[in-house]
């Protein structure tokens, strides 16, 4: 059974940094693209970033380009999202998401339970 | 850029009704289209990918159609457990974009 468990969320002030982690199990982690998708309170879904099977390529939404960095450690079945220069508009539930295939572009077949990130002074 | 527009934004129907949700892409994306269901307080669930391919384990009352810029999600006979918000997602030419969602109520 596929399981994706996020950690590292919380409350931070504007301009601060945070690193999210996602531990995966139940599938060959090194053979699937992985993503982060977020959902602001009461809003829709926004794709944030994706990464290919061998730590590349990496893709970002325009709203986070240059501030967020996605990475993965295939030896530990773990996905990361380093978030710098956080803004109030980054406040959201962040989901760790498994891609259906090896390409960064594609549908998402499993989602974690999500973790809340709140940016507020 | 790629924009995805869903309609309607919300709907109300009876159990047993046939329900249709539309999704329009701002440019031709072929069949690079997925549909997700998100129940209140839960994570999204993949229903359809490739515009019309049913994800394993999804009830057969769900179906998808369309190509190019116009797509449709159909629920053949709406059930009480189908109360949820439904999102389309286009994935093409470097973009991954969700529609704004359609909230379905009984």
PDB file of C-alpha atoms in Angstrom:
ATOM      1  CA  UNK A   1       0.000   0.000   0.000  1.00  0.00           C
ATOM      2  CA  UNK A   2       1.319   3.401  -1.019  1.00  0.00           C
ATOM      3  CA  UNK A   3       1.879   5.788   1.877  1.00  0.00           C
ATOM      4  CA  UNK A   4       3.186   9.368   1.805  1.00  0.00           C
ATOM      5  CA  UNK A   5       3.815  11.077   5.137  1.00  0.00           C
ATOM      6  CA  UNK A   6       4.686  14.774   5.277  1.00  0.00           C
ATOM      7  CA  UNK A   7       6.509  16.496   8.132  1.00  0.00           C
ATOM      8  CA  UNK A   8       8.177  19.811   8.917  1.00  0.00           C
ATOM      9  CA  UNK A   9       5.265  22.214   8.679  1.00  0.00           C
ATOM     10  CA  UNK A  10       4.342  24.883  11.190  1.00  0.00           C
ATOM     11  CA  UNK A  11       4.111  28.599  11.881  1.00  0.00           C
ATOM     12  CA  UNK A  12       6.851  30.924  10.649  1.00  0.00           C
ATOM     13  CA  UNK A  13       7.228  34.657  10.182  1.00  0.00           C
ATOM     14  CA  UNK A  14       7.414  36.335   6.780  1.00  0.00           C
ATOM     15  CA  UNK A  15      10.901  36.088   5.306  1.00  0.00           C
ATOM     16  CA  UNK A  16      11.809  32.960   7.243  1.00  0.00           C
ATOM     17  CA  UNK A  17      12.567  29.488   5.904  1.00  0.00           C
ATOM     18  CA  UNK A  18      11.103  26.029   6.367  1.00  0.00           C
ATOM     19  CA  UNK A  19      11.916  22.556   5.019  1.00  0.00           C
ATOM     20  CA  UNK A  20       9.216  20.003   4.374  1.00  0.00           C
ATOM     21  CA  UNK A  21       9.940  16.285   4.158  1.00  0.00           C
ATOM     22  CA  UNK A  22       7.892  13.424   2.760  1.00  0.00           C
ATOM     23  CA  UNK A  23       8.667   9.799   3.533  1.00  0.00           C
ATOM     24  CA  UNK A  24       7.331   7.374   0.945  1.00  0.00           C
ATOM     25  CA  UNK A  25       6.613   3.654   1.124  1.00  0.00           C
ATOM     26  CA  UNK A  26       4.751   0.975  -0.779  1.00  0.00           C
ATOM     27  CA  UNK A  27       6.254   1.613  -4.229  1.00  0.00           C
ATOM     28  CA  UNK A  28       9.585   1.964  -6.040  1.00  0.00           C
ATOM     29  CA  UNK A  29      10.336   5.555  -5.029  1.00  0.00           C
ATOM     30  CA  UNK A  30      13.286   5.837  -7.420  1.00  0.00           C
ATOM     31  CA  UNK A  31      11.039   5.065 -10.401  1.00  0.00           C
ATOM     32  CA  UNK A  32       8.435   7.787 -10.011  1.00  0.00           C
ATOM     33  CA  UNK A  33       8.401  11.545 -10.391  1.00  0.00           C
ATOM     34  CA  UNK A  34       7.311  13.319  -7.215  1.00  0.00           C
ATOM     35  CA  UNK A  35       5.597  16.633  -6.590  1.00  0.00           C
ATOM     36  CA  UNK A  36       4.379  19.150  -4.052  1.00  0.00           C
ATOM     37  CA  UNK A  37       0.885  20.600  -4.437  1.00  0.00           C
ATOM     38  CA  UNK A  38      -0.602  23.173  -2.068  1.00  0.00           C
ATOM     39  CA  UNK A  39      -4.062  24.360  -1.115  1.00  0.00           C
ATOM     40  CA  UNK A  40      -4.652  27.666   0.637  1.00  0.00           C
ATOM     41  CA  UNK A  41      -7.480  27.636   3.219  1.00  0.00           C
ATOM     42  CA  UNK A  42     -10.818  27.370   1.433  1.00  0.00           C
ATOM     43  CA  UNK A  43      -9.167  27.586  -1.992  1.00  0.00           C
ATOM     44  CA  UNK A  44      -8.301  25.313  -4.895  1.00  0.00           C
ATOM     45  CA  UNK A  45      -5.237  23.248  -5.728  1.00  0.00           C
ATOM     46  CA  UNK A  46      -1.958  24.769  -6.901  1.00  0.00           C
ATOM     47  CA  UNK A  47       0.919  22.674  -8.231  1.00  0.00           C
ATOM     48  CA  UNK A  48       4.123  23.950  -6.584  1.00  0.00           C
ATOM     49  CA  UNK A  49       7.031  21.844  -7.814  1.00  0.00           C
ATOM     50  CA  UNK A  50       8.003  18.517  -9.336  1.00  0.00           C
ATOM     51  CA  UNK A  51      11.164  16.423  -9.642  1.00  0.00           C
ATOM     52  CA  UNK A  52      12.183  13.579 -11.928  1.00  0.00           C
ATOM     53  CA  UNK A  53      13.345  10.138 -10.815  1.00  0.00           C
ATOM     54  CA  UNK A  54      17.072  10.905 -10.677  1.00  0.00           C
ATOM     55  CA  UNK A  55      16.756  14.237  -8.886  1.00  0.00           C
ATOM     56  CA  UNK A  56      16.154  15.934 -12.191  1.00  0.00           C
ATOM     57  CA  UNK A  57      14.672  17.660 -13.952  1.00  0.00           C
ATOM     58  CA  UNK A  58      13.110  20.007 -11.417  1.00  0.00           C
ATOM     59  CA  UNK A  59      10.164  22.251 -12.234  1.00  0.00           C
ATOM     60  CA  UNK A  60       8.546  25.099 -10.299  1.00  0.00           C
ATOM     61  CA  UNK A  61       5.428  27.203 -10.423  1.00  0.00           C
ATOM     62  CA  UNK A  62       6.138  30.835 -11.253  1.00  0.00           C
ATOM     63  CA  UNK A  63       4.856  31.851  -7.813  1.00  0.00           C
ATOM     64  CA  UNK A  64       7.693  29.993  -6.027  1.00  0.00           C
ATOM     65  CA  UNK A  65      10.480  30.022  -8.633  1.00  0.00           C
ATOM     66  CA  UNK A  66      13.722  31.217  -7.024  1.00  0.00           C
ATOM     67  CA  UNK A  67      12.416  30.812  -3.445  1.00  0.00           C
ATOM     68  CA  UNK A  68      11.611  27.089  -3.189  1.00  0.00           C
ATOM     69  CA  UNK A  69      13.910  24.130  -3.912  1.00  0.00           C
ATOM     70  CA  UNK A  70      12.717  20.577  -4.420  1.00  0.00           C
ATOM     71  CA  UNK A  71      15.032  17.617  -3.903  1.00  0.00           C
ATOM     72  CA  UNK A  72      14.926  13.896  -3.188  1.00  0.00           C
ATOM     73  CA  UNK A  73      17.015  11.201  -1.513  1.00  0.00           C
ATOM     74  CA  UNK A  74      16.223   7.929  -3.256  1.00  0.00           C
ATOM     75  CA  UNK A  75      18.313   5.963  -0.738  1.00  0.00           C
ATOM     76  CA  UNK A  76      15.915   7.103   1.994  1.00  0.00           C
ATOM     77  CA  UNK A  77      12.688   7.240  -0.046  1.00  0.00           C
ATOM     78  CA  UNK A  78      12.323  10.866   0.959  1.00  0.00           C
ATOM     79  CA  UNK A  79      11.194  13.992  -0.860  1.00  0.00           C
ATOM     80  CA  UNK A  80      12.027  17.498   0.335  1.00  0.00           C
ATOM     81  CA  UNK A  81      10.855  21.052  -0.242  1.00  0.00           C
ATOM     82  CA  UNK A  82      13.072  23.868   1.039  1.00  0.00           C
ATOM     83  CA  UNK A  83      11.059  27.060   1.272  1.00  0.00           C
ATOM     84  CA  UNK A  84      12.912  30.363   1.643  1.00  0.00           C
ATOM     85  CA  UNK A  85      11.713  33.961   1.835  1.00  0.00           C
ATOM     86  CA  UNK A  86       8.260  32.799   2.860  1.00  0.00           C
ATOM     87  CA  UNK A  87       5.312  35.119   2.315  1.00  0.00           C
ATOM     88  CA  UNK A  88       1.811  35.275   3.783  1.00  0.00           C
ATOM     89  CA  UNK A  89       0.447  33.998   0.457  1.00  0.00           C
ATOM     90  CA  UNK A  90       2.442  30.760   0.898  1.00  0.00           C
ATOM     91  CA  UNK A  91       0.119  29.818   3.769  1.00  0.00           C
ATOM     92  CA  UNK A  92      -1.481  26.532   2.749  1.00  0.00           C
ATOM     93  CA  UNK A  93      -1.744  22.813   3.259  1.00  0.00           C
ATOM     94  CA  UNK A  94       1.150  21.239   1.366  1.00  0.00           C
ATOM     95  CA  UNK A  95       0.620  17.799  -0.149  1.00  0.00           C
ATOM     96  CA  UNK A  96       3.335  15.340  -1.119  1.00  0.00           C
ATOM     97  CA  UNK A  97       2.168  13.732  -4.353  1.00  0.00           C
ATOM     98  CA  UNK A  98       3.304  10.723  -6.386  1.00  0.00           C
ATOM     99  CA  UNK A  99       3.410  11.011 -10.143  1.00  0.00           C
ATOM    100  CA  UNK A 100       1.964   8.232 -12.257  1.00  0.00           C
ATOM    101  CA  UNK A 101       5.154   7.855 -14.248  1.00  0.00           C
ATOM    102  CA  UNK A 102       8.795   8.828 -14.525  1.00  0.00           C
ATOM    103  CA  UNK A 103       8.170  12.121 -16.267  1.00  0.00           C
ATOM    104  CA  UNK A 104       7.679  15.294 -14.249  1.00  0.00           C
ATOM    105  CA  UNK A 105       4.685  16.076 -16.434  1.00  0.00           C
ATOM    106  CA  UNK A 106       1.637  13.920 -15.728  1.00  0.00           C
ATOM    107  CA  UNK A 107      -1.224  13.012 -13.434  1.00  0.00           C
ATOM    108  CA  UNK A 108      -0.865  12.351  -9.706  1.00  0.00           C
ATOM    109  CA  UNK A 109      -2.076   8.996  -8.420  1.00  0.00           C
ATOM    110  CA  UNK A 110      -1.393   9.159  -4.676  1.00  0.00           C
ATOM    111  CA  UNK A 111      -1.502  12.049  -2.233  1.00  0.00           C
ATOM    112  CA  UNK A 112      -0.236  12.419   1.317  1.00  0.00           C
ATOM    113  CA  UNK A 113      -2.499  13.647   4.114  1.00  0.00           C
ATOM    114  CA  UNK A 114      -1.032  17.139   3.823  1.00  0.00           C
ATOM    115  CA  UNK A 115       0.763  19.396   6.262  1.00  0.00           C
ATOM    116  CA  UNK A 116      -0.063  22.959   7.222  1.00  0.00           C
ATOM    117  CA  UNK A 117       2.353  25.824   6.675  1.00  0.00           C
ATOM    118  CA  UNK A 118       1.344  29.171   8.152  1.00  0.00           C
ATOM    119  CA  UNK A 119       3.285  32.343   7.402  1.00  0.00           C
ATOM    120  CA  UNK A 120       2.281  35.130   9.754  1.00  0.00           C
ATOM    121  CA  UNK A 121       3.799  37.740  12.004  1.00  0.00           C
TER     122      UNK A 121
ATOM    123  CA  UNK B   1       1.002  29.551 -19.740  1.00  0.00           C
ATOM    124  CA  UNK B   2      -1.946  27.165 -19.412  1.00  0.00           C
ATOM    125  CA  UNK B   3      -5.309  28.103 -17.922  1.00  0.00           C
ATOM    126  CA  UNK B   4      -8.009  25.591 -16.993  1.00  0.00           C
ATOM    127  CA  UNK B   5     -11.591  26.785 -16.542  1.00  0.00           C
ATOM    128  CA  UNK B   6     -14.283  24.606 -14.980  1.00  0.00           C
ATOM    129  CA  UNK B   7     -18.040  24.993 -15.104  1.00  0.00           C
ATOM    130  CA  UNK B   8     -20.209  25.150 -13.184  1.00  0.00           C
ATOM    131  CA  UNK B   9     -18.460  26.289  -9.981  1.00  0.00           C
ATOM    132  CA  UNK B  10     -21.094  24.456  -7.978  1.00  0.00           C
ATOM    133  CA  UNK B  11     -24.038  22.143  -8.599  1.00  0.00           C
ATOM    134  CA  UNK B  12     -26.860  20.554  -6.685  1.00  0.00           C
ATOM    135  CA  UNK B  13     -28.480  17.327  -7.837  1.00  0.00           C
ATOM    136  CA  UNK B  14     -30.530  14.412  -6.589  1.00  0.00           C
ATOM    137  CA  UNK B  15     -29.271  10.933  -5.859  1.00  0.00           C
ATOM    138  CA  UNK B  16     -29.508   8.980  -9.092  1.00  0.00           C
ATOM    139  CA  UNK B  17     -29.099  12.015 -11.347  1.00  0.00           C
ATOM    140  CA  UNK B  18     -26.613  12.147 -14.201  1.00  0.00           C
ATOM    141  CA  UNK B  19     -24.128  14.945 -13.522  1.00  0.00           C
ATOM    142  CA  UNK B  20     -21.702  16.576 -15.949  1.00  0.00           C
ATOM    143  CA  UNK B  21     -18.793  18.907 -15.186  1.00  0.00           C
ATOM    144  CA  UNK B  22     -16.958  20.741 -17.955  1.00  0.00           C
ATOM    145  CA  UNK B  23     -13.322  21.792 -18.145  1.00  0.00           C
ATOM    146  CA  UNK B  24     -11.827  24.017 -20.828  1.00  0.00           C
ATOM    147  CA  UNK B  25      -8.118  24.441 -21.534  1.00  0.00           C
ATOM    148  CA  UNK B  26      -6.701  27.727 -22.830  1.00  0.00           C
ATOM    149  CA  UNK B  27      -4.884  25.835 -25.593  1.00  0.00           C
ATOM    150  CA  UNK B  28      -4.800  22.372 -27.156  1.00  0.00           C
ATOM    151  CA  UNK B  29      -3.509  19.815 -24.634  1.00  0.00           C
ATOM    152  CA  UNK B  30      -4.523  16.664 -26.496  1.00  0.00           C
ATOM    153  CA  UNK B  31      -5.649  14.177 -23.848  1.00  0.00           C
ATOM    154  CA  UNK B  32      -3.294  15.400 -21.092  1.00  0.00           C
ATOM    155  CA  UNK B  33      -6.125  15.895 -18.642  1.00  0.00           C
ATOM    156  CA  UNK B  34      -6.903  14.407 -15.231  1.00  0.00           C
ATOM    157  CA  UNK B  35      -9.853  14.639 -12.852  1.00  0.00           C
ATOM    158  CA  UNK B  36      -9.659  14.538  -9.053  1.00  0.00           C
ATOM    159  CA  UNK B  37     -12.243  14.215  -6.299  1.00  0.00           C
ATOM    160  CA  UNK B  38     -11.701  15.899  -2.937  1.00  0.00           C
ATOM    161  CA  UNK B  39     -14.110  15.104  -0.145  1.00  0.00           C
ATOM    162  CA  UNK B  40     -14.388  17.568   2.773  1.00  0.00           C
ATOM    163  CA  UNK B  41     -11.335  17.399   5.023  1.00  0.00           C
ATOM    164  CA  UNK B  42      -9.615  14.796   2.830  1.00  0.00           C
ATOM    165  CA  UNK B  43      -6.788  14.685   0.318  1.00  0.00           C
ATOM    166  CA  UNK B  44      -7.644  14.654  -3.389  1.00  0.00           C
ATOM    167  CA  UNK B  45      -8.096  11.321  -5.174  1.00  0.00           C
ATOM    168  CA  UNK B  46      -7.321  10.609  -8.816  1.00  0.00           C
ATOM    169  CA  UNK B  47     -10.412   9.562 -10.779  1.00  0.00           C
ATOM    170  CA  UNK B  48      -9.450   9.879 -14.456  1.00  0.00           C
ATOM    171  CA  UNK B  49      -6.211  10.435 -16.370  1.00  0.00           C
ATOM    172  CA  UNK B  50      -5.460  10.693 -20.058  1.00  0.00           C
ATOM    173  CA  UNK B  51      -8.871  12.400 -20.336  1.00  0.00           C
ATOM    174  CA  UNK B  52     -10.803   9.127 -20.296  1.00  0.00           C
ATOM    175  CA  UNK B  53      -8.836   6.394 -18.499  1.00  0.00           C
ATOM    176  CA  UNK B  54     -10.425   5.318 -15.232  1.00  0.00           C
ATOM    177  CA  UNK B  55      -7.978   5.004 -12.347  1.00  0.00           C
ATOM    178  CA  UNK B  56      -7.936   1.573 -10.702  1.00  0.00           C
ATOM    179  CA  UNK B  57     -10.534   1.240  -7.948  1.00  0.00           C
ATOM    180  CA  UNK B  58     -12.713   4.141  -9.120  1.00  0.00           C
ATOM    181  CA  UNK B  59     -16.402   3.248  -9.538  1.00  0.00           C
ATOM    182  CA  UNK B  60     -17.582   2.728 -13.112  1.00  0.00           C
ATOM    183  CA  UNK B  61     -20.223   5.464 -12.747  1.00  0.00           C
ATOM    184  CA  UNK B  62     -17.396   7.968 -13.287  1.00  0.00           C
ATOM    185  CA  UNK B  63     -16.261   8.621 -16.849  1.00  0.00           C
ATOM    186  CA  UNK B  64     -14.253  11.220 -18.716  1.00  0.00           C
ATOM    187  CA  UNK B  65     -14.271  12.410 -22.299  1.00  0.00           C
ATOM    188  CA  UNK B  66     -12.882  15.067 -24.582  1.00  0.00           C
ATOM    189  CA  UNK B  67      -9.660  16.137 -26.233  1.00  0.00           C
ATOM    190  CA  UNK B  68      -7.967  19.308 -27.337  1.00  0.00           C
ATOM    191  CA  UNK B  69      -9.522  22.092 -25.260  1.00  0.00           C
ATOM    192  CA  UNK B  70     -12.903  20.703 -24.162  1.00  0.00           C
ATOM    193  CA  UNK B  71     -13.301  17.991 -21.543  1.00  0.00           C
ATOM    194  CA  UNK B  72     -16.111  16.498 -19.486  1.00  0.00           C
ATOM    195  CA  UNK B  73     -16.424  14.485 -16.283  1.00  0.00           C
ATOM    196  CA  UNK B  74     -19.681  12.556 -16.020  1.00  0.00           C
ATOM    197  CA  UNK B  75     -21.163  10.805 -13.026  1.00  0.00           C
ATOM    198  CA  UNK B  76     -23.753   8.440 -14.481  1.00  0.00           C
ATOM    199  CA  UNK B  77     -25.855   8.051 -11.325  1.00  0.00           C
ATOM    200  CA  UNK B  78     -24.920  10.391  -8.498  1.00  0.00           C
ATOM    201  CA  UNK B  79     -24.542   8.774  -5.085  1.00  0.00           C
ATOM    202  CA  UNK B  80     -24.580  10.392  -1.638  1.00  0.00           C
ATOM    203  CA  UNK B  81     -20.885   9.585  -1.220  1.00  0.00           C
ATOM    204  CA  UNK B  82     -20.054  11.631  -4.330  1.00  0.00           C
ATOM    205  CA  UNK B  83     -20.515  14.877  -2.396  1.00  0.00           C
ATOM    206  CA  UNK B  84     -17.142  16.507  -3.017  1.00  0.00           C
ATOM    207  CA  UNK B  85     -15.255  19.128  -4.957  1.00  0.00           C
ATOM    208  CA  UNK B  86     -13.979  18.007  -8.343  1.00  0.00           C
ATOM    209  CA  UNK B  87     -10.872  19.450 -10.005  1.00  0.00           C
ATOM    210  CA  UNK B  88      -9.544  19.046 -13.520  1.00  0.00           C
ATOM    211  CA  UNK B  89      -5.794  19.257 -14.193  1.00  0.00           C
ATOM    212  CA  UNK B  90      -4.077  19.890 -17.489  1.00  0.00           C
ATOM    213  CA  UNK B  91      -0.489  18.700 -17.872  1.00  0.00           C
ATOM    214  CA  UNK B  92       1.161  19.752 -21.086  1.00  0.00           C
ATOM    215  CA  UNK B  93       4.253  21.491 -22.427  1.00  0.00           C
ATOM    216  CA  UNK B  94       5.839  22.071 -19.049  1.00  0.00           C
ATOM    217  CA  UNK B  95       2.697  23.240 -17.264  1.00  0.00           C
ATOM    218  CA  UNK B  96       0.640  21.543 -14.568  1.00  0.00           C
ATOM    219  CA  UNK B  97      -2.496  23.584 -13.947  1.00  0.00           C
ATOM    220  CA  UNK B  98      -5.669  22.859 -11.989  1.00  0.00           C
ATOM    221  CA  UNK B  99      -9.129  24.189 -12.641  1.00  0.00           C
ATOM    222  CA  UNK B 100     -10.780  26.199  -9.882  1.00  0.00           C
ATOM    223  CA  UNK B 101     -13.013  23.305  -8.795  1.00  0.00           C
ATOM    224  CA  UNK B 102     -16.686  22.318  -8.934  1.00  0.00           C
ATOM    225  CA  UNK B 103     -18.474  21.682  -5.663  1.00  0.00           C
ATOM    226  CA  UNK B 104     -21.119  18.964  -5.964  1.00  0.00           C
ATOM    227  CA  UNK B 105     -23.921  18.750  -3.413  1.00  0.00           C
ATOM    228  CA  UNK B 106     -26.917  16.498  -2.970  1.00  0.00           C
TER     229      UNK B 106
END
